[in-house]
Amino acid sequence: MGIFDYFKSKNAPSSASVAKDRLQIIVAHERSKRHQPDYLPQMQQEIIDVIRKYVNIGSEDVQIQLDNTDDCSVLELNVTLPDQN
Amino acid sequence: MGLSGDTALAKIIVVTSGKGGVGKTTSSAAIGTGIALKGHKTVIIDFDVGLRNLDLIMGCERRVVYDFVNVINKEATLSQALIKDKRTAGLFILPASQTRDKDALTIEGVQEVLNDLAKDFDYIICDSPAGIEKGAQMALYFADAAIVVTNPEVSSVRDSDRILGILQSKSKRAEEGKEPIEEHLLLTRYHPGRVASGEMLSVSDVEDILAIPLIGVIPESEAVLKASNQGTPVILDTESEAGLAYMDAVDRLMGEERPLRFLEVQKKGFIKRLLGG
């Protein structure tokens, strides 16, 4: 790093710290999906298809999450319905 | 011999990474040689069916007659296929096949070969192919320990995390609910100068993300290319930082304490720093 770079790079975060932040987010996201059963994405799609028969929703309006506690698993389904007008 | 066969006599170590080109074969050759130098009878198996390269790195490419798949298919015996290393006593190589048949390796076939090797060897090093497909899964399935080779770079770190997920769910130990595979992080192509200037993930950055114990850090070194050009494992180059860093990693693998070294920036003169470069 030369004298000019020294002044230039004062306030911007280093590229390595950007890399670390991005990695921490994506790795945490991928780990949370690691333990979900293989059928979950397909089940999510089928649930969306059923709801779509009645209400017009996009795939981003449905959140499915599987939480495992000690002795049971909870499937949480969150559907955001469009405004009623 | 059935699937329940016992390979407890030998320790099986897979060298894996997910991503290609991070130094799996270089590391397998170096670590296998290092373990043999410590007096343990060691075999390195190339699992990269169709893309054999361990033979070149070890400098025995002209001595390959039979390979891993020939042994599985009973076209050759193990002793016909094993290549005895000419430099290091107690070190053998089992080359991969160059067949394009992806299904050449079977769980039963690999198990049988490992069982036979376990009767004679103390350590079995499995050099995994890149990817997370069948070949990579076959290389890690029977492992007792894994060395996850990672470069301080985003795609390599992410892929290492994926392969850790596979080690924890798709290995024999995981499927049978046994004690999990020992995981070791080996950081390669490390450039202390670039880390100091904030251009490269540091050792602790990668440790924070992957959260597995560190077995070694291999600095970026011209010696690695020179060694592969010559077909000599780089660990035998005791003049080079990379060679010494691999030897430290082997010592740690054997349970010895070794401080990390070669992580400091080599000091440049004031004028050189002022002008950059």
XYZ file of C-alpha atoms in Angstrom:
362
model
C 0.000 0.000 0.000
C 1.529 3.303 -1.071
C 1.102 6.776 0.373
C -1.851 7.605 -1.878
C -3.763 4.450 -0.964
C -3.225 5.343 2.666
C -5.338 8.501 2.382
C -7.848 6.944 0.042
C -8.766 3.931 2.129
C -9.264 5.726 5.468
C -13.011 5.322 5.819
C -14.059 2.438 3.574
C -14.173 -0.995 5.279
C -11.499 -3.396 4.058
C -12.562 -5.927 1.440
C -11.659 -8.733 3.861
C -14.166 -7.483 6.439
C -16.830 -7.225 3.732
C -16.022 -10.835 2.790
C -16.304 -11.952 6.412
C -19.686 -10.256 6.900
C -21.102 -11.735 3.702
C -19.820 -15.197 4.585
C -21.244 -15.108 8.100
C -24.700 -14.318 6.736
C -24.754 -16.880 3.936
C -23.197 -19.644 6.024
C -25.709 -19.111 8.858
C -28.541 -19.172 6.317
C -27.294 -22.369 4.683
C -26.722 -24.056 8.038
C -30.296 -23.363 9.104
C -31.500 -25.164 5.978
C -29.112 -28.068 6.445
C -31.251 -29.874 8.981
C -34.558 -29.431 7.265
C -36.064 -32.508 5.625
C -35.694 -32.895 1.863
C -39.450 -32.747 1.289
C -39.847 -29.243 2.741
C -39.340 -27.180 -0.459
C -41.799 -29.332 -2.394
C -44.321 -29.256 0.418
C -44.008 -25.467 0.527
C -44.725 -25.305 -3.202
C -47.779 -27.532 -2.903
C -49.177 -25.507 -0.001
C -48.737 -22.339 -2.083
C -50.550 -23.981 -4.987
C -53.516 -24.898 -2.772
C -53.798 -21.377 -1.324
C -53.538 -19.921 -4.825
C -56.723 -21.732 -5.818
C -58.531 -19.302 -3.525
C -56.315 -16.248 -3.048
C -53.780 -14.659 -5.321
C -50.465 -14.788 -3.452
C -46.847 -14.879 -4.517
C -44.330 -17.454 -3.340
C -42.622 -14.785 -1.206
C -45.863 -14.354 0.793
C -45.457 -17.768 2.400
C -42.848 -18.482 5.049
C -42.342 -22.026 6.212
C -40.116 -22.859 9.125
C -39.437 -26.095 10.898
C -38.250 -25.765 14.490
C -36.935 -28.723 16.375
C -37.211 -28.752 20.133
C -36.267 -31.631 22.411
C -39.090 -34.029 21.714
C -41.172 -32.475 18.972
C -40.920 -30.521 15.739
C -43.084 -27.492 15.041
C -43.959 -26.580 11.486
C -44.688 -22.883 11.342
C -46.614 -21.588 8.356
C -46.998 -17.864 7.795
C -49.133 -16.653 4.907
C -49.482 -12.957 4.128
C -52.846 -12.416 2.415
C -53.371 -9.464 0.106
C -55.622 -6.511 1.098
C -59.381 -7.218 1.003
C -60.336 -4.579 -1.521
C -16.336 -59.354 4.120
C -19.600 -57.524 4.770
C -20.469 -53.903 5.420
C -20.048 -54.374 9.129
C -16.370 -55.222 8.623
C -13.951 -53.632 11.035
C -11.354 -51.088 9.960
C -10.540 -50.012 13.492
C -6.840 -50.860 13.232
C -5.996 -48.065 10.841
C -6.975 -44.429 11.119
C -8.769 -43.221 7.992
C -8.266 -39.529 7.214
C -10.087 -37.832 4.333
C -8.599 -34.712 2.764
C -11.550 -32.789 1.385
C -12.765 -29.268 0.538
C -15.807 -29.109 -1.710
C -14.140 -26.542 -3.947
C -11.551 -27.599 -6.510
C -8.028 -26.252 -6.829
C -7.535 -25.374 -3.163
C -4.712 -27.874 -2.591
C -6.289 -31.200 -1.636
C -3.856 -33.375 -3.557
C -0.838 -31.253 -2.577
C -1.969 -31.565 1.055
C -2.693 -35.312 0.827
C 0.783 -35.912 -0.611
C 2.477 -33.698 1.982
C 0.577 -34.997 5.006
C 0.761 -38.652 3.947
C 4.512 -38.301 3.482
C 4.827 -36.479 6.822
C 2.981 -39.228 8.702
C 5.166 -41.897 7.069
C 8.293 -39.902 8.027
C 7.102 -40.219 11.643
C 7.391 -43.982 11.282
C 3.753 -44.922 10.628
C 2.952 -47.165 7.704
C 0.791 -45.005 5.448
C -1.150 -45.352 2.202
C -2.574 -42.450 0.210
C -5.576 -43.340 -1.966
C -6.559 -41.170 -4.927
C -10.382 -41.116 -5.044
C -10.537 -38.804 -8.056
C -11.735 -41.388 -10.585
C -11.216 -40.127 -14.129
C -8.905 -37.289 -13.057
C -5.950 -39.076 -11.516
C -3.291 -36.650 -10.272
C -1.853 -37.862 -6.995
C 0.578 -40.018 -8.996
C 2.009 -36.903 -10.681
C 2.329 -34.967 -7.427
C 4.089 -37.960 -5.839
C 6.284 -38.476 -8.906
C 5.229 -42.080 -9.541
C 3.083 -41.590 -12.668
C 5.219 -43.900 -14.784
C 4.940 -46.733 -12.287
C 1.140 -47.007 -12.383
C 0.077 -50.424 -13.698
C -3.115 -51.242 -11.819
C -5.432 -48.874 -9.963
C -8.096 -48.626 -7.248
C -10.930 -49.688 -9.585
C -8.952 -52.720 -10.822
C -8.650 -53.834 -7.195
C -12.366 -53.307 -6.502
C -13.226 -55.289 -9.659
C -10.748 -58.022 -8.650
C -8.745 -57.524 -11.837
C -5.652 -57.023 -9.690
C -4.621 -57.666 -6.104
C -3.876 -54.850 -3.689
C -0.194 -55.672 -3.649
C -0.095 -55.416 -7.446
C -1.768 -52.013 -7.416
C 0.028 -50.392 -4.468
C 3.034 -48.290 -5.471
C 5.830 -48.131 -2.942
C 7.236 -44.624 -2.583
C 10.932 -44.534 -3.450
C 11.861 -41.678 -1.121
C 9.938 -42.317 2.072
C 9.950 -45.672 3.861
C 6.560 -47.107 4.777
C 4.657 -44.960 2.263
C 2.441 -46.358 -0.501
C 0.149 -44.857 -3.132
C -3.032 -46.381 -4.528
C -3.711 -44.529 -7.789
C -7.160 -43.625 -9.107
C -8.505 -45.152 -12.266
C -8.717 -43.061 -15.427
C -12.025 -44.660 -16.383
C -14.904 -42.379 -17.235
C -17.358 -44.720 -15.543
C -18.707 -42.662 -12.632
C -20.089 -45.723 -10.887
C -16.750 -47.515 -10.774
C -16.541 -46.974 -7.009
C -19.130 -48.706 -4.843
C -19.547 -48.483 -1.070
C -19.083 -52.257 -0.768
C -16.006 -52.237 -3.009
C -14.371 -49.332 -1.189
C -15.160 -50.914 2.176
C -13.505 -54.163 1.176
C -10.326 -52.436 -0.025
C -10.164 -50.281 3.134
C -10.617 -53.373 5.312
C -7.745 -55.109 3.551
C -5.520 -52.021 3.815
C -6.371 -51.633 7.507
C -4.693 -54.984 8.198
C -1.333 -53.623 7.035
C -1.386 -49.870 7.479
C -1.527 -47.445 10.405
C -2.925 -44.545 8.395
C -5.104 -44.430 5.278
C -5.288 -41.005 3.628
C -8.203 -40.531 1.218
C -7.565 -37.775 -1.330
C -11.088 -36.626 -2.232
C -12.184 -35.298 -5.615
C -13.703 -31.798 -5.715
C -17.455 -31.362 -5.465
C -20.084 -32.884 -3.196
C -21.176 -35.667 -5.526
C -20.728 -39.402 -5.218
C -16.919 -39.453 -5.540
C -16.447 -36.945 -2.727
C -19.037 -38.716 -0.574
C -17.315 -42.049 -1.169
C -13.953 -40.580 -0.082
C -15.347 -39.301 3.212
C -17.838 -42.086 4.017
C -15.522 -44.295 6.087
C -13.377 -41.509 7.566
C -12.404 -41.245 11.224
C -10.956 -37.761 10.710
C -11.253 -35.069 8.055
C -8.818 -32.401 6.986
C -10.856 -29.624 5.379
C -8.560 -27.725 3.024
C -9.664 -24.102 2.698
C -8.303 -21.005 0.968
C -8.916 -17.626 2.638
C -11.428 -16.702 -0.033
C -15.255 -16.552 -0.003
C -16.174 -19.429 -2.315
C -13.724 -21.820 -0.700
C -14.931 -21.014 2.838
C -18.570 -21.456 1.856
C -17.873 -24.780 0.132
C -15.902 -25.974 3.164
C -18.945 -25.313 5.302
C -21.061 -27.381 2.926
C -18.639 -30.280 3.071
C -18.695 -30.053 6.890
C -22.473 -30.499 6.696
C -21.974 -33.633 4.600
C -19.325 -35.003 6.996
C -21.841 -34.544 9.817
C -24.782 -36.186 8.052
C -23.713 -38.523 5.245
C -20.690 -40.340 6.674
C -20.766 -43.868 8.074
C -20.127 -42.514 11.561
C -23.078 -40.110 11.231
C -25.415 -42.737 9.808
C -24.572 -45.206 12.553
C -24.802 -42.579 15.297
C -21.183 -43.132 16.305
C -18.755 -40.529 17.571
C -18.564 -37.865 14.829
C -15.650 -37.485 12.427
C -12.806 -35.392 13.904
C -12.693 -32.172 11.890
C -9.513 -30.212 11.189
C -9.177 -26.952 9.301
C -6.133 -26.594 7.056
C -5.817 -23.094 5.653
C -3.700 -23.014 2.494
C -2.390 -20.316 0.120
C -2.268 -17.868 3.011
C -0.742 -14.491 2.230
C 0.187 -12.601 5.447
C 0.877 -9.346 3.575
C -2.556 -9.257 1.998
C -4.166 -10.139 5.330
C -2.323 -7.229 6.981
C -3.595 -4.799 4.357
C -7.180 -6.014 4.760
C -7.383 -7.672 1.355
C -7.583 -11.267 2.576
C -9.560 -13.115 5.269
C -7.347 -13.796 8.289
C -6.857 -17.113 10.095
C -9.213 -15.977 12.855
C -11.847 -14.782 10.338
C -11.992 -18.258 8.785
C -11.911 -19.944 12.209
C -14.828 -17.750 13.340
C -16.928 -18.694 10.335
C -16.219 -22.421 10.125
C -15.856 -22.978 13.887
C -13.645 -26.063 13.676
C -10.165 -26.519 15.183
C -7.183 -25.376 13.129
C -4.544 -27.974 12.222
C -2.289 -25.694 10.203
C -1.776 -22.659 8.006
C 0.272 -23.097 4.821
C 1.629 -19.829 3.442
C 1.434 -19.123 -0.289
C 4.796 -20.334 -1.506
C 6.695 -20.768 -4.739
C 7.951 -24.041 -3.312
C 4.551 -25.699 -3.899
C 4.644 -25.273 -7.686
C 8.323 -26.169 -7.756
C 7.609 -29.366 -5.829
C 4.736 -30.391 -8.100
C 6.879 -29.664 -11.177
C 9.382 -32.143 -9.823
C 6.922 -34.715 -8.494
C 8.167 -34.366 -4.922
C 5.794 -33.746 -2.010
C 6.495 -30.203 -0.763
C 6.927 -31.400 2.832
C 10.315 -32.823 1.792
C 11.470 -29.275 0.944
C 12.651 -28.397 4.426
C 14.057 -25.102 3.161
C 10.580 -23.830 2.333
C 8.012 -22.253 4.641
C 5.250 -24.356 3.045
C 7.175 -27.579 3.718
C 7.833 -26.636 7.339
C 4.236 -25.515 7.842
C 3.013 -28.915 6.567
C 5.387 -30.679 8.966
C 3.958 -28.594 11.833
C 0.448 -29.625 10.764
C 1.472 -33.307 10.800
C 2.999 -32.877 14.282
C -0.289 -31.365 15.506
C -2.237 -34.200 13.879
C -0.096 -36.586 15.943
C -1.105 -34.671 19.067
C 1.995 -32.529 19.529
C 1.831 -28.819 20.313
C 3.331 -26.526 17.685
C 2.971 -22.742 17.622
C 1.730 -21.246 14.350
C 4.470 -19.641 12.278
C 4.972 -17.799 8.969
C 1.924 -15.612 9.667
C 3.887 -12.382 10.049
C 4.455 -9.908 7.256
C 8.037 -9.730 6.152
C 9.120 -6.179 6.939
C 9.749 -3.937 3.988
C 11.946 -0.846 4.036
C 10.370 2.552 4.704
C 10.944 3.905 1.173
C 9.553 0.760 -0.429
C 6.447 1.000 1.723
C 6.013 4.691 0.984
C 6.092 4.069 -2.733
C 3.963 0.947 -2.532
C 4.813 -2.456 -3.916
